[in-house]
Short mmCIF file of C-alpha atoms in Angstrom, two decimals:
data_model
loop_
_atom_site.label_atom_id
_atom_site.label_comp_id
_atom_site.label_asym_id
_atom_site.label_seq_id
_atom_site.Cartn_x
_atom_site.Cartn_y
_atom_site.Cartn_z
CA MET A 382 -0.04 -0.03 0.00
CA ARG A 383 1.34 3.42 -0.98
CA VAL A 384 0.09 6.29 1.10
CA HIS A 385 -0.06 9.67 -0.60
CA HIS A 386 -1.82 11.96 1.77
CA HIS A 387 -0.60 12.46 5.30
CA PRO A 388 -1.76 14.49 8.36
CA ASP A 389 -0.44 18.06 8.60
CA CYS A 390 2.79 18.16 10.62
CA ALA A 391 1.23 20.43 13.21
CA THR A 392 -1.56 17.72 13.63
CA LEU A 393 1.01 14.99 14.05
CA MET A 394 2.76 17.07 16.67
CA ALA A 395 -0.56 17.71 18.53
CA TYR A 396 -1.00 13.97 18.42
CA ALA A 397 2.47 13.30 19.85
CA SER A 398 1.94 15.79 22.59
CA GLY A 399 -1.33 14.18 23.50
CA THR A 400 -3.43 17.33 22.93
CA LEU A 401 -5.54 16.24 19.97
CA SER A 402 -9.18 15.45 20.66
CA GLU A 403 -10.10 11.81 21.10
CA ALA A 404 -11.90 11.45 17.75
CA LEU A 405 -9.03 12.97 15.76
CA THR A 406 -6.49 11.08 17.75
CA MET A 407 -8.18 7.88 16.69
CA VAL A 408 -8.08 8.75 12.95
CA VAL A 409 -4.45 9.73 13.21
CA ALA A 410 -3.60 6.58 15.09
CA CYS A 411 -5.22 4.53 12.30
CA HIS A 412 -3.25 6.36 9.65
CA VAL A 413 -0.03 6.01 11.55
CA ALA A 414 -0.68 2.21 11.90
CA TRP A 415 -0.62 2.01 8.10
CA CYS A 416 1.97 4.61 7.26
CA PRO A 417 5.66 3.89 7.84
CA GLN A 418 6.61 7.44 6.98
CA CYS A 419 4.34 8.93 9.68
CA GLN A 420 5.51 6.31 12.08
CA ARG A 421 9.01 7.82 11.73
CA GLU A 422 7.77 11.42 11.79
CA LEU A 423 5.86 10.65 14.93
CA ARG A 424 8.91 9.16 16.58
CA CYS A 425 10.68 12.47 16.04
CA HIS A 426 7.85 14.37 17.61
CA GLU A 427 7.90 11.98 20.54
CA GLU A 428 11.65 12.44 20.96
CA THR A 429 10.74 16.11 21.57
CA GLY A 430 8.42 14.95 24.28
CA GLY A 431 11.22 12.74 25.67
CA ALA A 432 13.69 15.60 25.58
CA ILE A 433 11.18 17.77 27.47
CA ILE A 434 10.89 15.10 30.23
CA ASP A 435 14.68 15.23 30.56
CA ARG A 436 14.43 19.00 30.93
CA MET A 437 11.78 18.94 33.60
CA GLU A 438 12.77 20.15 37.02
CA ALA A 439 12.71 17.20 39.41
CA VAL A 440 9.91 17.29 42.03
CA PRO A 441 10.42 14.87 44.82
CA VAL A 442 7.96 12.04 44.98
CA LYS A 443 6.51 10.90 48.28
CA PRO A 444 9.00 8.86 50.33
CA GLY A 445 7.02 5.54 49.96
CA CYS A 446 6.50 5.89 46.21
CA LEU A 447 9.09 3.39 45.03
CA ASP A 448 8.02 0.87 47.76
CA ALA A 449 4.46 1.22 46.71
CA VAL A 450 5.38 0.36 43.05
CA LEU A 451 7.46 -2.59 44.14
CA GLN A 452 4.54 -3.88 46.15
CA ARG A 453 2.29 -3.57 43.20
CA ILE A 454 4.89 -5.49 41.20
CA ASP A 455 4.84 -8.20 43.75
CA ALA A 456 1.06 -8.27 43.77
CA GLU A 457 0.78 -8.69 40.05
CA CYS A 458 1.89 -11.82 38.26
CA ARG A 459 4.38 -10.38 35.73
CA GLU A 460 3.80 -13.11 33.19
CA ALA A 461 0.12 -12.62 33.33
CA ARG A 462 0.49 -8.90 32.53
CA ALA A 463 2.85 -9.48 29.66
CA ARG A 464 1.05 -8.34 26.57
CA ASP A 465 1.16 -11.48 24.62
CA CYS A 466 -2.22 -10.62 23.00
CA ALA A 467 -0.57 -7.99 20.81
CA PRO A 468 0.70 -10.22 17.99
CA GLU A 469 -2.71 -11.95 18.00
CA LEU A 470 -4.44 -8.62 17.57
CA ALA A 471 -2.03 -7.74 14.76
CA GLY A 472 -3.02 -10.82 12.90
CA GLU A 473 -6.60 -10.25 13.47
CA ALA A 474 -6.42 -6.69 12.19
CA HIS A 475 -4.61 -7.84 9.09
CA ARG A 476 -7.21 -10.46 8.40
CA MET A 477 -10.04 -7.94 8.76
CA GLY A 478 -8.21 -5.34 6.68
CA LEU A 479 -8.35 -2.88 9.55
CA PRO A 480 -5.66 -0.70 11.17
CA ARG A 481 -4.88 -2.17 14.57
CA PRO A 482 -6.39 0.64 16.76
CA LEU A 483 -9.68 0.41 14.89
CA CYS A 484 -9.67 -3.36 15.08
CA ARG A 485 -9.39 -3.10 18.81
CA LEU A 486 -12.20 -0.54 18.94
CA LEU A 487 -14.70 -2.33 16.67
CA GLY A 488 -13.80 -5.94 17.41
CA ARG A 489 -15.31 -7.05 14.03
CA SER A 490 -14.86 -6.45 10.36
CA LEU A 491 -16.47 -3.54 8.40
CA ASP A 492 -18.93 -6.01 6.75
CA GLN A 493 -20.27 -7.19 10.10
CA LEU A 494 -21.32 -3.73 11.32
CA ALA A 495 -24.91 -2.54 11.66
CA TRP A 496 -24.73 0.17 9.11
CA ARG A 497 -27.43 2.82 9.10
CA ARG A 498 -28.55 4.01 5.68
CA ILE A 499 -28.98 7.83 5.60
CA ALA A 500 -29.36 8.46 1.87
CA PRO A 501 -29.34 6.41 -1.27
CA GLY A 502 -25.89 4.82 -1.49
CA VAL A 503 -24.71 6.34 1.82
CA ALA A 504 -24.58 4.47 5.17
CA VAL A 505 -23.01 5.46 8.41
CA TYR A 506 -21.93 3.78 11.59
CA ARG A 507 -21.34 5.90 14.70
CA ILE A 508 -18.40 4.71 16.88
CA ASN A 509 -18.93 5.38 20.48
CA LEU A 510 -16.09 7.05 22.29
CA ALA A 511 -15.77 7.17 26.02
CA ARG A 512 -18.12 9.42 27.95
CA GLY A 513 -16.87 12.93 27.94
CA ALA A 514 -14.59 12.39 25.04
CA ARG A 515 -14.18 15.36 22.73
CA GLY A 516 -15.45 15.14 19.11
CA ARG A 517 -17.11 12.41 17.28
CA LEU A 518 -16.12 9.47 15.27
CA MET A 519 -17.95 7.59 12.57
CA LEU A 520 -17.60 5.36 9.64
CA MET A 521 -19.20 6.24 6.38
CA ARG A 522 -19.79 3.83 3.46
CA ILE A 523 -20.47 5.41 0.06
CA ALA A 524 -21.45 3.53 -3.00
CA SER A 525 -19.18 3.67 -6.01
CA GLY A 526 -19.55 6.57 -8.29
CA LYS A 527 -21.61 8.61 -5.90
CA ALA A 528 -21.14 12.36 -5.16
CA LEU A 529 -21.54 13.75 -1.75
CA PRO A 530 -23.00 17.24 -1.20
CA ARG A 531 -20.57 20.07 -1.03
CA HIS A 532 -19.69 20.85 2.50
CA GLY A 533 -17.25 22.67 4.75
CA HIS A 534 -15.78 21.91 8.11
CA SER A 535 -16.35 23.99 11.13
CA ALA A 536 -13.51 22.74 13.15
CA GLY A 537 -10.79 20.13 12.69
CA GLU A 538 -12.00 17.22 10.75
CA MET A 539 -10.08 14.28 9.38
CA THR A 540 -11.07 11.52 6.99
CA MET A 541 -9.12 8.33 6.46
CA VAL A 542 -9.91 5.97 3.65
CA LEU A 543 -10.13 2.37 4.78
CA ARG A 544 -11.50 0.83 1.58
CA GLY A 545 -12.08 2.12 -1.97
CA ALA A 546 -11.24 5.63 -3.02
CA TYR A 547 -12.75 9.13 -3.56
CA ARG A 548 -11.79 12.17 -5.39
CA ASP A 549 -12.31 15.83 -4.59
CA GLU A 550 -10.70 19.27 -5.27
CA VAL A 551 -7.64 18.34 -3.41
CA GLY A 552 -6.85 15.00 -5.12
CA ARG A 553 -7.51 11.31 -5.04
CA PHE A 554 -7.69 9.60 -1.69
CA ALA A 555 -7.30 5.85 -1.49
CA MET A 556 -6.66 3.20 1.17
CA GLY A 557 -4.57 4.66 4.00
CA ASP A 558 -4.74 8.31 2.84
CA ILE A 559 -5.84 10.91 5.26
CA ALA A 560 -7.48 14.18 4.50
CA ASP A 561 -6.50 16.69 7.15
CA LEU A 562 -8.81 19.51 6.17
CA GLY A 563 -8.48 23.06 7.42
CA HIS A 564 -11.68 24.86 8.32
CA ASP A 565 -11.39 27.04 5.30
CA ILE A 566 -11.76 24.16 2.87
CA GLU A 567 -14.96 23.16 1.21
CA HIS A 568 -15.17 20.06 -0.81
CA LYS A 569 -17.37 17.81 -2.81
CA PRO A 570 -16.12 14.27 -2.75
CA VAL A 571 -16.99 11.73 -5.38
CA THR A 572 -16.23 8.09 -4.95
CA ASP A 573 -14.27 6.28 -7.51
CA SER A 574 -16.31 3.85 -9.43
CA GLY A 575 -15.47 0.16 -8.86
CA ALA A 576 -16.09 -0.42 -5.14
CA ASP A 577 -17.74 1.13 -2.17
CA CYS A 578 -15.58 3.65 -0.36
CA ILE A 579 -15.39 3.32 3.43
CA CYS A 580 -13.96 6.15 5.44
CA LEU A 581 -13.24 6.77 9.05
CA ILE A 582 -14.20 10.35 9.91
CA GLY A 583 -13.24 12.12 13.05
CA SER A 584 -14.51 15.57 13.75
CA GLU A 585 -14.51 18.03 16.60
CA ARG A 586 -17.93 19.48 15.53
CA PRO A 587 -20.65 18.42 13.13
CA TRP A 588 -20.34 19.20 9.42
CA ARG A 589 -21.36 22.46 7.91
CA LEU A 590 -23.67 21.60 5.08
CA ARG A 591 -24.64 24.01 2.40
CA GLY A 592 -28.19 24.99 1.30
CA LEU A 593 -31.17 22.86 1.94
CA LEU A 594 -29.17 19.98 3.22
CA ARG A 595 -28.60 21.99 6.31
CA LEU A 596 -32.27 21.54 7.20
CA VAL A 597 -32.17 17.83 7.12
CA GLN A 598 -28.76 17.55 8.80
CA PRO A 599 -30.36 17.00 12.24
CA ILE A 600 -32.51 14.27 10.79
CA LEU A 601 -29.60 12.53 9.23
CA ARG A 602 -27.66 13.03 12.42
CA LEU A 603 -24.62 13.99 10.56
CA MET B 742 24.79 6.96 40.86
CA THR B 743 22.75 10.13 40.51
CA ASP B 744 25.91 12.20 40.04
CA SER B 745 27.23 9.93 37.29
CA ILE B 746 23.83 10.15 35.61
CA LYS B 747 23.88 13.94 35.72
CA GLN B 748 27.37 13.95 34.24
CA PHE B 749 26.22 12.03 31.18
CA GLN B 750 23.09 14.00 30.67
CA GLY B 751 22.62 15.46 27.19
CA ASN B 752 25.52 13.70 25.55
CA GLY B 753 23.71 10.53 24.67
CA ARG B 754 25.62 8.35 27.14
CA LEU B 755 22.84 8.90 29.67
CA GLN B 756 20.46 7.08 27.32
CA ASP B 757 22.97 4.25 26.81
CA GLU B 758 23.02 3.87 30.63
CA MET B 759 19.25 3.99 30.70
CA ALA B 760 18.92 1.41 27.97
CA ALA B 761 21.22 -0.86 29.91
CA LEU B 762 19.07 -0.41 33.03
CA VAL B 763 15.90 -1.34 31.00
CA ALA B 764 17.59 -4.43 29.69
CA ARG B 765 18.38 -5.41 33.35
CA ILE B 766 14.75 -4.53 34.41
CA ALA B 767 13.49 -6.87 31.69
CA LYS B 768 15.35 -9.65 33.50
CA GLY B 769 13.68 -8.73 36.82
CA ASP B 770 16.48 -6.65 38.27
CA ARG B 771 14.97 -4.52 41.02
CA GLU B 772 18.12 -2.57 41.77
CA ALA B 773 18.22 -1.35 38.11
CA PHE B 774 14.54 -0.47 38.43
CA ALA B 775 15.20 1.56 41.57
CA THR B 776 17.95 3.47 39.80
CA LEU B 777 15.68 4.28 36.84
CA PHE B 778 12.86 5.18 39.16
CA ASN B 779 15.02 7.66 41.05
CA TYR B 780 15.91 9.39 37.89
CA TYR B 781 12.52 9.43 36.23
CA ALA B 782 9.90 9.53 38.97
CA PRO B 783 10.60 13.14 40.11
CA ARG B 784 10.69 14.35 36.47
CA LEU B 785 7.49 12.55 35.63
CA LYS B 786 5.84 14.02 38.73
CA SER B 787 6.88 17.43 37.67
CA PHE B 788 5.60 16.75 34.12
CA MET B 789 2.21 15.58 35.48
CA LEU B 790 1.84 18.50 37.81
CA ARG B 791 2.54 20.89 35.03
CA ARG B 792 -0.16 19.11 33.04
CA SER B 793 -2.68 20.26 35.65
CA ALA B 794 -2.90 17.00 37.67
CA ASP B 795 -3.34 17.51 41.38
CA PRO B 796 -0.43 16.22 43.49
CA GLU B 797 -2.35 13.05 44.49
CA THR B 798 -3.09 12.10 40.83
CA ALA B 799 0.38 13.11 39.68
CA GLU B 800 1.84 10.67 42.24
CA GLU B 801 -0.58 7.91 41.08
CA LEU B 802 0.28 8.53 37.45
CA VAL B 803 4.03 8.31 38.32
CA GLN B 804 3.31 4.94 39.98
CA GLU B 805 1.35 3.71 36.97
CA THR B 806 3.96 4.87 34.50
CA MET B 807 6.80 3.19 36.37
CA LEU B 808 4.75 0.03 36.81
CA ALA B 809 4.16 -0.09 33.03
CA VAL B 810 7.92 0.38 32.60
CA TRP B 811 8.50 -2.66 34.69
CA ASN B 812 5.86 -4.73 32.88
CA ARG B 813 6.90 -3.79 29.38
CA ALA B 814 10.59 -3.57 29.79
CA SER B 815 11.18 -6.61 27.65
CA SER B 816 9.32 -4.89 24.76
CA PHE B 817 11.55 -1.86 24.82
CA SER B 818 13.88 -1.74 21.83
CA PRO B 819 16.63 0.93 21.53
CA ALA B 820 16.07 0.85 17.78
CA LYS B 821 12.73 2.53 18.25
CA GLY B 822 14.00 5.48 20.21
CA SER B 823 15.50 6.41 23.58
CA VAL B 824 14.32 5.32 26.99
CA THR B 825 13.23 8.82 27.70
CA THR B 826 10.99 8.92 24.60
CA TRP B 827 9.57 5.48 25.45
CA ILE B 828 8.70 6.58 29.04
CA TYR B 829 7.32 9.76 27.64
CA THR B 830 4.94 7.91 25.38
CA ILE B 831 3.82 5.62 28.21
CA ALA B 832 3.23 8.56 30.52
CA ARG B 833 1.35 10.50 27.92
CA ASN B 834 -0.93 7.59 27.05
CA LEU B 835 -1.68 6.69 30.69
CA ARG B 836 -2.47 10.29 31.44
CA ILE B 837 -4.84 10.56 28.56
CA ASP B 838 -6.65 7.43 29.63
CA ARG B 839 -6.82 8.55 33.17
CA LEU B 840 -7.87 12.12 32.83
CA ARG B 841 -9.93 12.30 29.75
CA ARG B 842 -11.54 8.93 29.31
CA GLN B 843 -12.61 7.81 32.64
CA PRO B 844 -12.76 4.07 31.84
CA ALA B 845 -9.28 3.14 30.54
CA GLN B 846 -9.54 2.90 26.77
CA THR B 847 -6.87 0.74 25.29
CA PHE B 848 -7.04 1.69 21.61
CA TYR B 849 -4.72 4.57 22.00
CA ASP B 850 -1.65 2.63 22.93
CA ILE B 851 1.90 2.76 21.60
CA ASP B 852 1.78 -0.97 21.19
CA ASP B 853 -0.97 -0.48 18.59
CA PHE B 854 1.49 0.61 16.07
CA ASP B 855 4.82 -0.50 17.44
CA GLU B 856 5.85 -3.34 15.29
CA PRO B 857 8.67 -5.43 16.68
CA SER B 858 11.96 -4.52 15.09
CA ALA B 859 15.40 -5.98 15.07
CA GLU B 860 17.99 -5.02 17.60
CA PRO B 861 19.93 -1.86 16.36
CA SER B 862 23.37 -2.17 14.93
CA THR B 863 26.21 -0.17 16.72
CA GLU B 864 25.97 2.33 13.95
CA GLU B 865 22.29 2.87 14.55
CA ARG B 866 22.93 3.29 18.23
CA LEU B 867 25.55 5.94 17.56
CA ILE B 868 23.17 7.78 15.32
CA GLN B 869 20.46 7.49 17.99
CA ASN B 870 22.80 8.94 20.72
CA GLU B 871 23.79 11.70 18.50
CA SER B 872 20.23 12.66 17.81
CA GLU B 873 19.33 12.66 21.51
CA ALA B 874 21.98 15.29 22.13
CA GLN B 875 21.11 17.16 19.03
CA ILE B 876 17.42 17.42 19.68
CA ALA B 877 18.16 18.63 23.27
CA SER B 878 20.36 21.46 22.01
CA ALA B 879 17.93 22.22 19.13
CA ILE B 880 15.22 22.77 21.66
CA GLU B 881 17.50 25.11 23.65
CA ALA B 882 18.21 27.07 20.44
CA LEU B 883 14.63 27.64 19.33
CA PRO B 884 13.46 31.14 19.15
CA LYS B 885 11.43 32.09 22.21
CA GLU B 886 8.04 32.26 20.47
CA GLN B 887 8.53 28.76 18.92
CA LEU B 888 9.80 27.36 22.28
CA ASP B 889 6.68 28.78 23.99
CA VAL B 890 4.38 27.09 21.49
CA ILE B 891 6.20 23.74 21.84
CA SER B 892 6.28 23.95 25.59
CA LEU B 893 2.62 24.97 25.95
CA SER B 894 1.78 21.95 23.84
CA TYR B 895 4.01 19.35 25.31
CA VAL B 896 4.28 20.53 28.90
CA ASP B 897 1.12 22.45 29.58
CA ASP B 898 -1.06 20.20 27.46
CA LEU B 899 -2.93 22.94 25.63
CA SER B 900 -4.56 22.30 22.31
CA GLN B 901 -3.53 24.49 19.37
CA SER B 902 -6.66 26.64 19.75
CA GLU B 903 -6.03 27.02 23.49
CA ILE B 904 -2.51 28.02 22.77
CA ALA B 905 -3.80 30.63 20.30
CA GLU B 906 -6.07 31.96 22.99
CA ARG B 907 -3.43 32.03 25.66
CA LEU B 908 -0.94 33.88 23.49
CA ASP B 909 -3.68 35.93 21.84
CA VAL B 910 -2.56 35.15 18.31
CA PRO B 911 -4.46 33.51 15.45
CA LEU B 912 -4.62 29.71 15.20
CA GLY B 913 -2.81 29.84 11.93
CA THR B 914 0.18 31.55 13.66
CA VAL B 915 0.32 28.78 16.33
CA LYS B 916 0.35 26.18 13.59
CA SER B 917 3.09 27.92 11.60
CA ARG B 918 5.21 28.37 14.72
CA MET B 919 4.86 24.67 15.41
CA ARG B 920 5.82 23.88 11.87
CA LEU B 921 8.90 26.11 12.04
CA ALA B 922 9.87 24.71 15.35
CA TYR B 923 9.44 21.18 14.04
CA GLN B 924 11.44 21.93 10.93
CA LYS B 925 14.42 23.02 13.12
CA LEU B 926 14.12 19.94 15.33
CA ARG B 927 13.89 17.84 12.26
CA ASP B 928 17.00 19.41 10.77
CA ALA B 929 18.81 18.84 14.01
CA LEU B 930 18.09 15.12 13.44
CA GLY B 931 19.84 15.42 10.22
CA GLY B 932 16.65 14.90 8.14
CA GLN B 933 17.00 11.15 8.82
CA SER B 934 13.89 9.31 7.78
#
C-alpha cells in the first residue's frame, strides 16, 4: 500500500503531545498504523516529548512511592501482565483489513457492522467514544460513483480511507490516505467507481452543510 | 549513581546507561529499576503537575507509569528510540486514559502501532545517541516564540486553539510556529527518515 496523503505536521505534533481530541487522535492513530513514513515522523515528535521530560525540573515524589510500586509489582503476576495478546491482535487486524487501533475498537470487520442507511448509497456507523470524549467518530460507506453534497468543516475534521477511493478538489484519496482539512476548505467528494468507499471520519464538531441539506442535517444526524 | 547520571546528561551516554538499565529490568532486576525510578519519577511528577494534575493524581500517574515500565521492559527496543522517549509515550498515554476517558480505553496505545523491530546495529545506536543530544540542543536554540508554543503543547497540555487563545494570536500563527519549530528539530536530526 502506498500512502499519498498524510496529516499536517502540526496535527502529528499535537497527536504526539497528547493534545488532539479523542476522535481525531483515533483517525491519526489509524493512519499511523498503516503509514511507515508517519511512524518515523511521529517518533521524531515523541523524541521532543522525551527531551522535554529530561528538561523537567525534578519534584520529589512521596517517600514511599518506590516501595508502593515494588509492592504492586509483587502483587501482580508479571507473566500474566505481559502483553502477549498484541501479536494476535495484529494478525486479527490484518485479516479484517483494519488498522490495529480500529480493530481493537470495533472488534469485528467492516462487513459485520450494523450500518445505518442515511441516503441512497450512503450508510453510516457511529463509533462510541468514552463518555466525555471530545469530538465524534464515525464510519461512512459510500457507493461507488456517488457524489456527496458540497460541505465545509467547522473545526478540525479528518477523514481516512479504509477501503475504496474518492476524489475531490484536493486530489484522489485511497486506502490509508488521510485528508486533514483546514476549516477554510469546502469540498465535494466523489467516490471512484469500482467499489464502495469506506472512510473513518473524526470531527470536533458536526459538518457544515450548504443549502437545503442544512435543514435535514439533524434528521440525518450527521 | 545520581551524580554519574547527571554527568552524562545530554551527551547520549545517559540514554545508553538508561537502555542498559531497562535491559536489566526486563530480567527482573529491582536494583536497576530503583535506579531508573530515582531518575525518572521526580521528572514525571513534575511533568504531571504541570499538566494540571493534582499532587495526588500526579503521584498515582507516576506509579502507573513506572509500573508499566517494569511490565513492558522486555518490549523496549533501543532501535525505536530512547528510553526517555519510550517513558514519555507511556506517561502521555496513561495520562490521557486517566484524565480524559474515565474508563481506561486501550485503543490509543503505543503498542498499537509498534511493530517489533530488530536490535539496532552499533551504527544505529551511535546515530540514535547523537540525535538525542542534538534534539536537546535544538530545543534550547529555538526562538522564544517557537519554544513557547512547543512547551505549551508538550508541557502544559494545551490544544492548538487553546495556545492561540493564551498567546492571543491566530490559530494559523500557532500552527506555523509549530511547523517552524518542528522543521528546526527535524533538521537537528539530520533529516533522517
